[in-house]
Short mmCIF file of N, CA and C in Angstrom, two decimals:
data_model
loop_
_atom_site.label_atom_id
_atom_site.label_comp_id
_atom_site.label_asym_id
_atom_site.label_seq_id
_atom_site.Cartn_x
_atom_site.Cartn_y
_atom_site.Cartn_z
N MET A 24 178.68 59.72 219.80
CA MET A 24 178.71 60.98 219.21
C MET A 24 180.11 61.61 219.23
N VAL A 25 180.73 61.84 218.18
CA VAL A 25 182.00 62.52 217.92
C VAL A 25 181.74 63.97 218.32
N ILE A 26 182.33 64.66 219.25
CA ILE A 26 182.13 66.03 219.43
C ILE A 26 183.17 66.89 218.62
N LYS A 27 182.56 67.58 217.43
CA LYS A 27 183.50 68.16 216.62
C LYS A 27 183.54 69.71 217.04
N ASN A 28 182.43 70.19 217.54
CA ASN A 28 182.23 71.67 217.92
C ASN A 28 181.37 71.71 219.09
N VAL A 29 181.69 72.44 220.10
CA VAL A 29 180.83 72.71 221.11
C VAL A 29 181.17 74.17 221.68
N ALA A 30 180.06 74.99 221.98
CA ALA A 30 180.37 76.37 222.41
C ALA A 30 179.27 76.72 223.25
N LEU A 31 179.32 77.78 224.12
CA LEU A 31 178.33 78.45 224.89
C LEU A 31 177.73 79.41 223.92
N GLU A 32 176.49 79.15 223.69
CA GLU A 32 175.81 79.92 222.73
C GLU A 32 174.92 81.01 223.23
N THR A 33 174.27 80.63 224.25
CA THR A 33 173.25 81.73 224.73
C THR A 33 173.35 81.62 226.28
N VAL A 34 173.30 82.71 227.08
CA VAL A 34 173.09 82.94 228.40
C VAL A 34 171.87 83.79 228.83
N CYS A 35 171.05 83.10 229.69
CA CYS A 35 169.75 83.72 229.87
C CYS A 35 169.67 83.97 231.38
N GLY A 36 169.38 85.23 231.84
CA GLY A 36 168.87 85.53 233.16
C GLY A 36 167.46 85.80 233.22
N ILE A 37 167.04 86.22 234.30
CA ILE A 37 165.58 86.41 234.61
C ILE A 37 164.92 87.29 233.60
N THR A 38 165.44 88.27 233.11
CA THR A 38 164.76 89.14 232.15
C THR A 38 165.07 88.76 230.71
N SER A 39 165.77 87.75 230.58
CA SER A 39 166.15 87.39 229.17
C SER A 39 165.02 86.55 228.48
N THR A 40 164.82 86.86 227.22
CA THR A 40 163.93 85.82 226.51
C THR A 40 164.58 84.51 226.23
N LEU A 41 164.08 83.39 226.52
CA LEU A 41 164.52 82.18 226.14
C LEU A 41 164.76 82.06 224.79
N PRO A 42 165.96 81.39 224.34
CA PRO A 42 166.08 81.30 222.84
C PRO A 42 165.12 80.21 222.23
N LYS A 43 164.77 80.36 221.05
CA LYS A 43 163.88 79.39 220.41
C LYS A 43 164.91 78.57 219.54
N ASN A 44 165.54 77.55 220.31
CA ASN A 44 166.48 76.72 219.68
C ASN A 44 165.85 75.67 218.74
N PRO A 45 166.51 75.47 217.61
CA PRO A 45 166.08 74.55 216.67
C PRO A 45 166.26 73.06 217.01
N HIS A 46 167.27 72.77 217.99
CA HIS A 46 167.63 71.45 218.28
C HIS A 46 167.14 71.02 219.64
N PRO A 47 167.02 69.64 219.88
CA PRO A 47 166.77 69.18 221.13
C PRO A 47 167.65 69.62 222.18
N GLU A 48 167.00 69.60 223.47
CA GLU A 48 167.94 70.05 224.58
C GLU A 48 167.99 68.93 225.70
N VAL A 49 169.27 68.73 226.16
CA VAL A 49 169.41 67.99 227.44
C VAL A 49 169.54 68.89 228.57
N ALA A 50 168.66 69.12 229.57
CA ALA A 50 168.73 69.90 230.60
C ALA A 50 169.37 69.26 231.80
N PHE A 51 170.38 69.90 232.41
CA PHE A 51 171.16 69.43 233.51
C PHE A 51 170.66 70.10 234.86
N ALA A 52 170.26 69.51 235.76
CA ALA A 52 169.75 70.13 236.85
C ALA A 52 170.35 69.55 238.18
N GLY A 53 170.48 70.35 239.35
CA GLY A 53 170.91 69.78 240.55
C GLY A 53 171.16 70.83 241.35
N LYS A 54 171.51 70.56 242.75
CA LYS A 54 171.63 71.54 243.84
C LYS A 54 173.11 72.21 243.53
N SER A 55 173.15 73.34 244.11
CA SER A 55 174.45 74.12 243.93
C SER A 55 175.61 73.19 244.51
N ASN A 56 176.63 73.03 243.67
CA ASN A 56 178.01 72.46 244.18
C ASN A 56 177.90 70.92 243.95
N VAL A 57 176.87 70.52 243.21
CA VAL A 57 176.78 68.97 243.04
C VAL A 57 177.68 68.43 241.97
N GLY A 58 177.95 69.36 241.02
CA GLY A 58 178.91 68.93 239.87
C GLY A 58 178.19 68.96 238.57
N LYS A 59 177.21 69.84 238.36
CA LYS A 59 176.56 70.00 237.00
C LYS A 59 177.73 70.43 235.87
N SER A 60 178.25 71.41 236.22
CA SER A 60 179.28 72.02 235.11
C SER A 60 180.44 71.00 235.03
N SER A 61 180.94 70.34 236.03
CA SER A 61 182.07 69.34 235.84
C SER A 61 181.48 68.28 235.00
N LEU A 62 180.32 67.77 235.16
CA LEU A 62 179.83 66.75 234.48
C LEU A 62 179.63 67.11 232.85
N ILE A 63 179.20 68.43 232.65
CA ILE A 63 179.05 68.87 231.34
C ILE A 63 180.57 68.86 230.61
N ASN A 64 181.52 69.42 231.46
CA ASN A 64 182.77 69.32 230.92
C ASN A 64 183.37 68.03 230.65
N GLY A 65 183.14 67.10 231.51
CA GLY A 65 183.48 65.67 231.25
C GLY A 65 182.88 65.09 230.00
N LEU A 66 181.68 65.40 229.96
CA LEU A 66 180.99 64.86 228.75
C LEU A 66 181.45 65.38 227.34
N MET A 67 181.78 66.57 227.47
CA MET A 67 182.24 67.30 226.16
C MET A 67 183.88 67.08 226.11
N ASN A 68 184.40 66.38 227.02
CA ASN A 68 185.84 66.30 227.00
C ASN A 68 186.63 67.65 226.87
N ARG A 69 186.05 68.67 227.80
CA ARG A 69 186.71 69.98 227.81
C ARG A 69 186.78 70.27 229.20
N LYS A 70 188.00 71.00 229.51
CA LYS A 70 188.24 71.33 230.96
C LYS A 70 187.54 72.54 231.52
N ALA A 71 187.29 73.52 230.72
CA ALA A 71 186.66 74.79 231.07
C ALA A 71 185.49 75.26 230.29
N LEU A 72 184.81 74.37 229.63
CA LEU A 72 183.68 74.94 228.82
C LEU A 72 182.54 75.56 229.81
N ALA A 73 182.15 74.73 230.75
CA ALA A 73 181.22 75.20 231.74
C ALA A 73 182.09 75.63 233.17
N ARG A 74 181.83 76.83 233.55
CA ARG A 74 182.52 77.38 234.70
C ARG A 74 182.22 76.52 235.94
N THR A 75 183.39 76.28 236.56
CA THR A 75 183.08 75.41 237.91
C THR A 75 183.87 76.39 238.83
N SER A 76 183.49 75.96 240.20
CA SER A 76 183.96 76.66 241.36
C SER A 76 183.84 75.82 242.61
N SER A 77 184.71 75.96 243.55
CA SER A 77 184.57 75.19 244.82
C SER A 77 183.47 75.80 245.64
N SER A 78 182.99 76.94 245.46
CA SER A 78 181.96 77.53 246.21
C SER A 78 180.68 77.52 245.50
N PRO A 79 179.62 76.98 246.19
CA PRO A 79 178.33 76.75 245.56
C PRO A 79 177.76 78.12 244.88
N GLY A 80 176.89 77.89 243.88
CA GLY A 80 176.06 78.96 243.26
C GLY A 80 176.91 79.74 242.16
N LYS A 81 177.85 79.07 241.50
CA LYS A 81 178.47 79.64 240.32
C LYS A 81 177.58 79.88 239.13
N THR A 82 176.87 78.86 238.92
CA THR A 82 175.94 79.02 237.66
C THR A 82 174.62 79.74 238.13
N GLN A 83 174.44 80.93 237.63
CA GLN A 83 173.35 81.85 238.09
C GLN A 83 172.41 82.18 236.98
N THR A 84 172.72 81.56 235.78
CA THR A 84 172.01 81.86 234.61
C THR A 84 171.66 80.39 233.91
N ILE A 85 170.85 80.52 232.87
CA ILE A 85 170.64 79.21 232.14
C ILE A 85 171.44 79.32 230.87
N ASN A 86 172.55 78.38 230.82
CA ASN A 86 173.55 78.39 229.84
C ASN A 86 173.25 77.29 228.86
N PHE A 87 173.21 77.78 227.55
CA PHE A 87 172.94 76.85 226.52
C PHE A 87 174.23 76.60 225.63
N TYR A 88 174.70 75.26 225.66
CA TYR A 88 175.89 74.97 224.97
C TYR A 88 175.48 74.14 223.69
N ASN A 89 175.82 74.75 222.63
CA ASN A 89 175.55 74.06 221.19
C ASN A 89 176.46 73.01 220.99
N VAL A 90 176.07 71.86 220.71
CA VAL A 90 176.98 70.66 220.33
C VAL A 90 176.80 70.13 219.01
N ASN A 91 177.71 70.49 218.26
CA ASN A 91 177.79 69.90 216.89
C ASN A 91 176.51 70.63 215.91
N ASP A 92 176.03 71.66 216.44
CA ASP A 92 174.85 72.20 215.82
C ASP A 92 173.78 71.07 215.57
N ALA A 93 173.59 70.31 216.61
CA ALA A 93 172.65 69.24 216.54
C ALA A 93 171.96 69.14 217.94
N VAL A 94 172.41 69.41 219.06
CA VAL A 94 171.84 69.27 220.36
C VAL A 94 172.37 70.43 221.23
N TYR A 95 171.57 70.74 222.21
CA TYR A 95 171.92 71.81 223.25
C TYR A 95 172.04 71.03 224.60
N LEU A 96 173.03 71.28 225.36
CA LEU A 96 173.27 70.87 226.61
C LEU A 96 172.87 72.28 227.53
N THR A 97 171.99 72.14 228.19
CA THR A 97 171.41 73.29 229.10
C THR A 97 171.85 73.14 230.54
N ASP A 98 172.59 74.02 230.93
CA ASP A 98 173.11 73.98 232.48
C ASP A 98 172.24 75.01 233.13
N LEU A 99 171.33 74.33 233.98
CA LEU A 99 170.40 75.21 234.85
C LEU A 99 171.20 75.74 236.09
N PRO A 100 170.60 76.80 236.74
CA PRO A 100 171.18 77.25 237.83
C PRO A 100 171.00 76.28 238.95
N GLY A 101 171.90 76.12 239.77
CA GLY A 101 171.88 75.22 241.00
C GLY A 101 170.74 75.66 242.13
N TYR A 102 170.41 74.88 242.82
CA TYR A 102 169.43 75.21 243.92
C TYR A 102 169.87 74.88 245.21
N GLY A 103 169.26 75.28 246.29
CA GLY A 103 169.69 74.77 247.60
C GLY A 103 170.84 75.67 248.25
N TYR A 104 171.73 75.12 248.83
CA TYR A 104 172.83 75.79 249.59
C TYR A 104 173.69 76.79 248.52
N ALA A 105 173.66 77.80 248.80
CA ALA A 105 174.59 78.75 247.99
C ALA A 105 174.83 80.18 248.81
N LYS A 106 176.05 80.83 248.78
CA LYS A 106 176.18 81.86 249.65
C LYS A 106 175.73 83.02 248.77
N VAL A 107 174.39 83.17 248.61
CA VAL A 107 173.82 84.35 247.99
C VAL A 107 172.48 84.61 248.84
N SER A 108 172.02 85.77 248.56
CA SER A 108 170.85 86.13 249.25
C SER A 108 169.58 85.40 248.99
N GLN A 109 168.62 85.36 249.84
CA GLN A 109 167.28 84.69 249.62
C GLN A 109 166.70 85.39 248.25
N ALA A 110 166.86 86.61 248.12
CA ALA A 110 166.37 87.31 246.93
C ALA A 110 166.91 86.76 245.57
N GLU A 111 168.13 86.35 245.61
CA GLU A 111 168.86 85.79 244.54
C GLU A 111 168.37 84.26 244.33
N LYS A 112 168.22 83.70 245.24
CA LYS A 112 167.68 82.28 245.30
C LYS A 112 166.29 82.33 244.63
N ASP A 113 165.40 83.31 245.18
CA ASP A 113 164.06 83.46 244.61
C ASP A 113 164.15 83.79 243.12
N ARG A 114 165.07 84.53 242.72
CA ARG A 114 165.23 84.83 241.24
C ARG A 114 165.55 83.57 240.44
N TRP A 115 166.43 82.79 241.03
CA TRP A 115 166.87 81.62 240.23
C TRP A 115 165.63 80.73 240.10
N GLY A 116 164.77 80.60 241.17
CA GLY A 116 163.48 79.95 241.19
C GLY A 116 162.76 80.26 240.03
N ARG A 117 162.48 81.66 239.90
CA ARG A 117 161.62 82.24 238.95
C ARG A 117 162.19 81.86 237.55
N LEU A 118 163.40 81.91 237.41
CA LEU A 118 164.07 81.53 236.11
C LEU A 118 163.74 80.16 235.74
N MET A 119 163.98 79.28 236.75
CA MET A 119 163.74 77.81 236.43
C MET A 119 162.25 77.66 236.06
N GLU A 120 161.32 78.28 236.88
CA GLU A 120 159.96 78.01 236.49
C GLU A 120 159.48 78.53 235.13
N HIS A 121 160.18 79.74 234.72
CA HIS A 121 159.98 80.14 233.45
C HIS A 121 160.39 79.33 232.38
N TYR A 122 161.62 78.66 232.55
CA TYR A 122 162.33 77.70 231.65
C TYR A 122 161.36 76.45 231.54
N PHE A 123 160.83 75.80 232.57
CA PHE A 123 160.04 74.75 232.47
C PHE A 123 158.67 74.93 231.89
N GLN A 124 157.95 76.08 232.07
CA GLN A 124 156.75 76.37 231.52
C GLN A 124 156.82 76.97 230.09
N ASP A 125 157.81 77.24 229.59
CA ASP A 125 157.97 77.75 228.20
C ASP A 125 157.75 76.68 227.27
N GLU A 126 156.62 76.71 226.53
CA GLU A 126 156.27 75.70 225.48
C GLU A 126 157.25 75.45 224.30
N GLN A 127 158.09 76.59 223.95
CA GLN A 127 158.90 76.57 222.86
C GLN A 127 160.10 75.86 223.25
N GLN A 128 160.53 75.50 224.56
CA GLN A 128 161.73 74.72 224.97
C GLN A 128 161.40 73.33 224.47
N LEU A 129 162.54 72.70 223.72
CA LEU A 129 162.46 71.34 223.33
C LEU A 129 163.27 70.46 224.20
N ILE A 130 162.87 70.31 225.42
CA ILE A 130 163.48 69.56 226.38
C ILE A 130 163.14 68.06 226.23
N THR A 131 164.21 67.38 225.61
CA THR A 131 163.95 65.98 225.27
C THR A 131 164.58 64.96 226.29
N LEU A 132 165.42 65.44 227.18
CA LEU A 132 165.94 64.64 228.26
C LEU A 132 166.29 65.57 229.38
N GLY A 133 165.97 65.04 230.62
CA GLY A 133 166.38 65.75 231.78
C GLY A 133 167.37 64.88 232.57
N VAL A 134 168.42 65.62 232.94
CA VAL A 134 169.48 65.06 233.79
C VAL A 134 169.45 65.53 235.23
N LEU A 135 169.07 64.84 236.10
CA LEU A 135 169.01 65.32 237.58
C LEU A 135 170.21 64.80 238.24
N ILE A 136 171.13 65.66 238.70
CA ILE A 136 172.35 65.25 239.43
C ILE A 136 172.10 65.41 240.94
N VAL A 137 172.33 64.23 241.63
CA VAL A 137 172.36 64.19 243.07
C VAL A 137 173.60 63.93 243.67
N ASP A 138 173.78 64.40 244.95
CA ASP A 138 175.02 63.86 245.75
C ASP A 138 174.65 62.55 246.25
N ILE A 139 175.55 61.56 245.91
CA ILE A 139 175.22 60.10 246.46
C ILE A 139 175.46 60.04 248.03
N ARG A 140 176.23 61.02 248.41
CA ARG A 140 176.46 60.90 249.91
C ARG A 140 175.40 61.36 250.77
N HIS A 141 174.40 62.00 250.23
CA HIS A 141 173.30 62.43 251.03
C HIS A 141 171.78 62.01 250.43
N LYS A 142 170.92 61.98 251.42
CA LYS A 142 169.64 61.70 250.86
C LYS A 142 169.14 62.89 249.92
N PRO A 143 168.56 62.77 248.81
CA PRO A 143 168.07 63.67 247.98
C PRO A 143 167.12 64.85 248.71
N THR A 144 167.45 66.05 248.38
CA THR A 144 166.73 67.14 249.23
C THR A 144 165.42 67.27 248.68
N ALA A 145 164.51 67.98 249.48
CA ALA A 145 163.13 68.42 248.97
C ALA A 145 163.35 69.16 247.57
N ASP A 146 164.30 69.84 247.40
CA ASP A 146 164.56 70.50 246.16
C ASP A 146 164.81 69.65 244.91
N ASP A 147 165.58 68.47 245.29
CA ASP A 147 165.81 67.39 244.32
C ASP A 147 164.53 66.81 244.06
N VAL A 148 163.72 66.48 244.91
CA VAL A 148 162.42 65.91 244.63
C VAL A 148 161.49 66.82 243.78
N THR A 149 161.59 68.02 244.05
CA THR A 149 160.78 68.92 243.23
C THR A 149 161.33 69.06 241.78
N MET A 150 162.53 69.12 241.63
CA MET A 150 163.22 69.01 240.34
C MET A 150 162.74 67.82 239.54
N HIS A 151 162.81 66.76 240.31
CA HIS A 151 162.47 65.32 239.75
C HIS A 151 161.06 65.46 239.27
N GLU A 152 160.18 66.11 240.08
CA GLU A 152 158.63 66.08 239.57
C GLU A 152 158.54 67.11 238.51
N TRP A 153 159.31 68.12 238.38
CA TRP A 153 159.16 68.99 237.29
C TRP A 153 159.55 68.24 235.85
N PHE A 154 160.68 67.44 235.93
CA PHE A 154 160.96 66.64 234.88
C PHE A 154 159.83 65.71 234.41
N ARG A 155 159.30 65.07 235.48
CA ARG A 155 158.12 64.18 235.36
C ARG A 155 157.13 64.73 234.58
N GLN A 156 156.61 66.09 235.13
CA GLN A 156 155.51 66.80 234.65
C GLN A 156 155.70 67.25 233.18
N THR A 157 157.00 67.42 232.68
CA THR A 157 157.20 67.90 231.36
C THR A 157 156.94 66.66 230.48
N GLY A 158 157.03 65.41 230.91
CA GLY A 158 156.77 64.21 230.23
C GLY A 158 158.13 63.84 229.59
N CYS A 159 159.23 64.44 229.70
CA CYS A 159 160.48 64.04 229.07
C CYS A 159 161.16 62.87 229.83
N PRO A 160 161.98 62.05 229.15
CA PRO A 160 162.74 60.97 229.84
C PRO A 160 163.65 61.72 230.71
N GLU A 161 164.13 60.98 231.91
CA GLU A 161 165.09 61.50 232.90
C GLU A 161 166.08 60.62 233.24
N ILE A 162 167.22 61.11 233.42
CA ILE A 162 168.33 60.32 233.99
C ILE A 162 168.81 60.90 235.21
N ILE A 163 169.02 59.98 236.19
CA ILE A 163 169.40 60.46 237.59
C ILE A 163 170.75 60.11 237.62
N VAL A 164 171.78 61.04 237.89
CA VAL A 164 173.15 60.84 238.03
C VAL A 164 173.51 61.08 239.48
N ALA A 165 173.99 60.12 240.12
CA ALA A 165 174.46 60.08 241.43
C ALA A 165 175.92 60.40 241.59
N ASN A 166 176.40 61.77 241.77
CA ASN A 166 177.62 62.20 241.61
C ASN A 166 178.34 62.07 243.02
N LYS A 167 179.65 62.18 242.90
CA LYS A 167 180.64 62.17 244.05
C LYS A 167 180.84 60.72 244.64
N LEU A 168 180.59 59.82 243.79
CA LEU A 168 180.80 58.33 244.09
C LEU A 168 182.24 58.18 244.67
N ASP A 169 183.20 58.90 244.15
CA ASP A 169 184.64 58.71 244.60
C ASP A 169 184.79 59.01 246.21
N LYS A 170 183.93 59.64 246.74
CA LYS A 170 183.89 60.09 247.98
C LYS A 170 183.50 59.13 248.99
N LEU A 171 182.77 57.97 248.64
CA LEU A 171 182.35 56.95 249.42
C LEU A 171 183.21 55.62 249.54
N LYS A 172 183.07 55.01 250.55
CA LYS A 172 183.62 53.55 250.65
C LYS A 172 182.80 52.69 249.76
N LYS A 173 183.49 51.67 249.22
CA LYS A 173 182.61 50.71 248.44
C LYS A 173 181.43 50.29 249.19
N SER A 174 181.63 49.87 250.49
CA SER A 174 180.38 49.31 251.16
C SER A 174 179.34 50.40 251.34
N GLU A 175 179.51 51.57 251.16
CA GLU A 175 178.37 52.65 251.29
C GLU A 175 177.63 52.82 249.98
N ILE A 176 178.18 52.47 248.87
CA ILE A 176 177.52 52.83 247.47
C ILE A 176 176.14 52.25 247.49
N GLU A 177 176.04 51.09 247.66
CA GLU A 177 174.52 50.40 247.37
C GLU A 177 173.60 50.97 248.39
N PRO A 178 173.93 51.01 249.84
CA PRO A 178 172.92 51.63 250.60
C PRO A 178 172.38 53.13 250.15
N ASN A 179 173.50 53.77 249.81
CA ASN A 179 173.20 55.17 249.29
C ASN A 179 172.40 55.26 247.97
N MET A 180 172.73 54.35 247.07
CA MET A 180 171.90 54.33 245.92
C MET A 180 170.48 53.81 246.19
N ALA A 181 170.27 52.99 247.07
CA ALA A 181 168.86 52.57 247.54
C ALA A 181 168.13 53.76 248.20
N ARG A 182 168.93 54.55 248.88
CA ARG A 182 168.11 55.68 249.49
C ARG A 182 167.74 56.54 248.48
N ILE A 183 168.47 56.83 247.46
CA ILE A 183 168.07 57.75 246.36
C ILE A 183 166.90 57.05 245.63
N ARG A 184 167.04 55.84 245.25
CA ARG A 184 165.89 55.23 244.58
C ARG A 184 164.58 55.44 245.42
N GLU A 185 164.64 55.17 246.73
CA GLU A 185 163.47 55.28 247.60
C GLU A 185 163.01 56.72 247.54
N THR A 186 163.84 57.51 247.97
CA THR A 186 163.36 59.04 248.08
C THR A 186 162.64 59.62 246.68
N LEU A 187 163.37 59.12 245.52
CA LEU A 187 162.86 59.65 244.32
C LEU A 187 161.64 58.79 243.75
N GLU A 188 161.40 57.78 244.52
CA GLU A 188 160.33 56.77 244.05
C GLU A 188 160.66 56.27 242.73
N LEU A 189 161.83 55.79 242.71
CA LEU A 189 162.24 55.19 241.36
C LEU A 189 161.76 53.74 241.00
N GLY A 190 161.69 52.98 242.19
CA GLY A 190 161.21 51.46 241.89
C GLY A 190 162.47 50.66 241.62
N ALA A 191 162.21 49.33 241.26
CA ALA A 191 163.15 48.42 241.12
C ALA A 191 163.78 48.39 239.83
N LEU A 192 162.94 48.83 238.74
CA LEU A 192 163.45 48.72 237.41
C LEU A 192 164.82 49.41 237.30
N GLN A 193 164.94 50.39 237.90
CA GLN A 193 166.30 51.04 237.75
C GLN A 193 167.48 50.33 238.14
N ASP A 194 167.26 49.28 239.16
CA ASP A 194 168.29 48.33 239.39
C ASP A 194 168.98 47.70 238.16
N GLN A 195 168.20 47.50 237.20
CA GLN A 195 168.73 46.83 235.93
C GLN A 195 169.39 47.73 235.08
N CYS A 196 169.24 48.97 235.19
CA CYS A 196 169.59 50.09 234.20
C CYS A 196 170.81 50.91 235.01
N ALA A 197 171.38 50.50 236.00
CA ALA A 197 172.32 51.28 236.66
C ALA A 197 173.78 51.05 236.05
N ALA A 198 174.42 52.12 235.95
CA ALA A 198 175.83 52.10 235.39
C ALA A 198 176.67 52.83 236.42
N ARG A 199 178.00 52.28 236.53
CA ARG A 199 178.99 53.09 237.42
C ARG A 199 180.12 53.49 236.76
N HIS A 200 180.60 54.68 237.17
CA HIS A 200 181.83 55.17 236.65
C HIS A 200 182.67 55.48 237.82
N ARG A 201 183.84 55.95 237.70
CA ARG A 201 184.73 56.23 238.90
C ARG A 201 184.23 57.21 239.78
N LYS A 202 183.68 58.28 239.32
CA LYS A 202 182.96 59.31 240.18
C LYS A 202 181.41 59.45 240.20
N THR A 203 180.87 58.65 239.25
CA THR A 203 179.38 58.90 239.16
C THR A 203 178.64 57.60 239.11
N ALA A 204 177.39 57.39 239.35
CA ALA A 204 176.51 56.37 239.21
C ALA A 204 175.32 56.97 238.44
N VAL A 205 174.77 56.27 237.51
CA VAL A 205 173.72 56.52 236.74
C VAL A 205 172.51 55.69 236.89
N LEU A 206 171.34 56.30 237.15
CA LEU A 206 170.16 55.57 237.11
C LEU A 206 169.28 56.04 236.01
N ILE A 207 168.98 55.17 235.02
CA ILE A 207 168.17 55.74 233.98
C ILE A 207 166.76 55.26 234.03
N LEU A 208 165.97 56.25 233.84
CA LEU A 208 164.57 56.04 233.91
C LEU A 208 163.82 55.73 232.50
#
């Protein structure tokens, strides 16, 4: 797809009404500081479309990016470690639940981003289950591949497959890039 036009169209907080978008959505999820916004920027070939930060918890809202007036990339708030209060983390959780329970959302693909250096967290497993329960296809992106030695990559990929109960099929569907590895479900 040639990216002709991409823009942040809607930002939703806990009290916001989710938009009734006319186009399919690709929802990006992952723990705080795993690289969701950086991945969106890379896919869209933009440096500062989605806001990034070295400190966890920068994305605190659901951000809808309109791509070519044909599809939305949806950047969900990070979960897990972030230097925010427990009340703020609870607010993010309610926002996510509201998003996944809204029947108007046209989530056609879920992208779960995990840190390849670590075993997927309980929150990663929960998010994986939310995607499964919606019935939409899911792509697992193992980010931060560039932080590992070559000999560490396959054992860490195996740990992700085991923790998320992905099975052997994904071995045939794996793709690697300089910074990420992708497991397609």
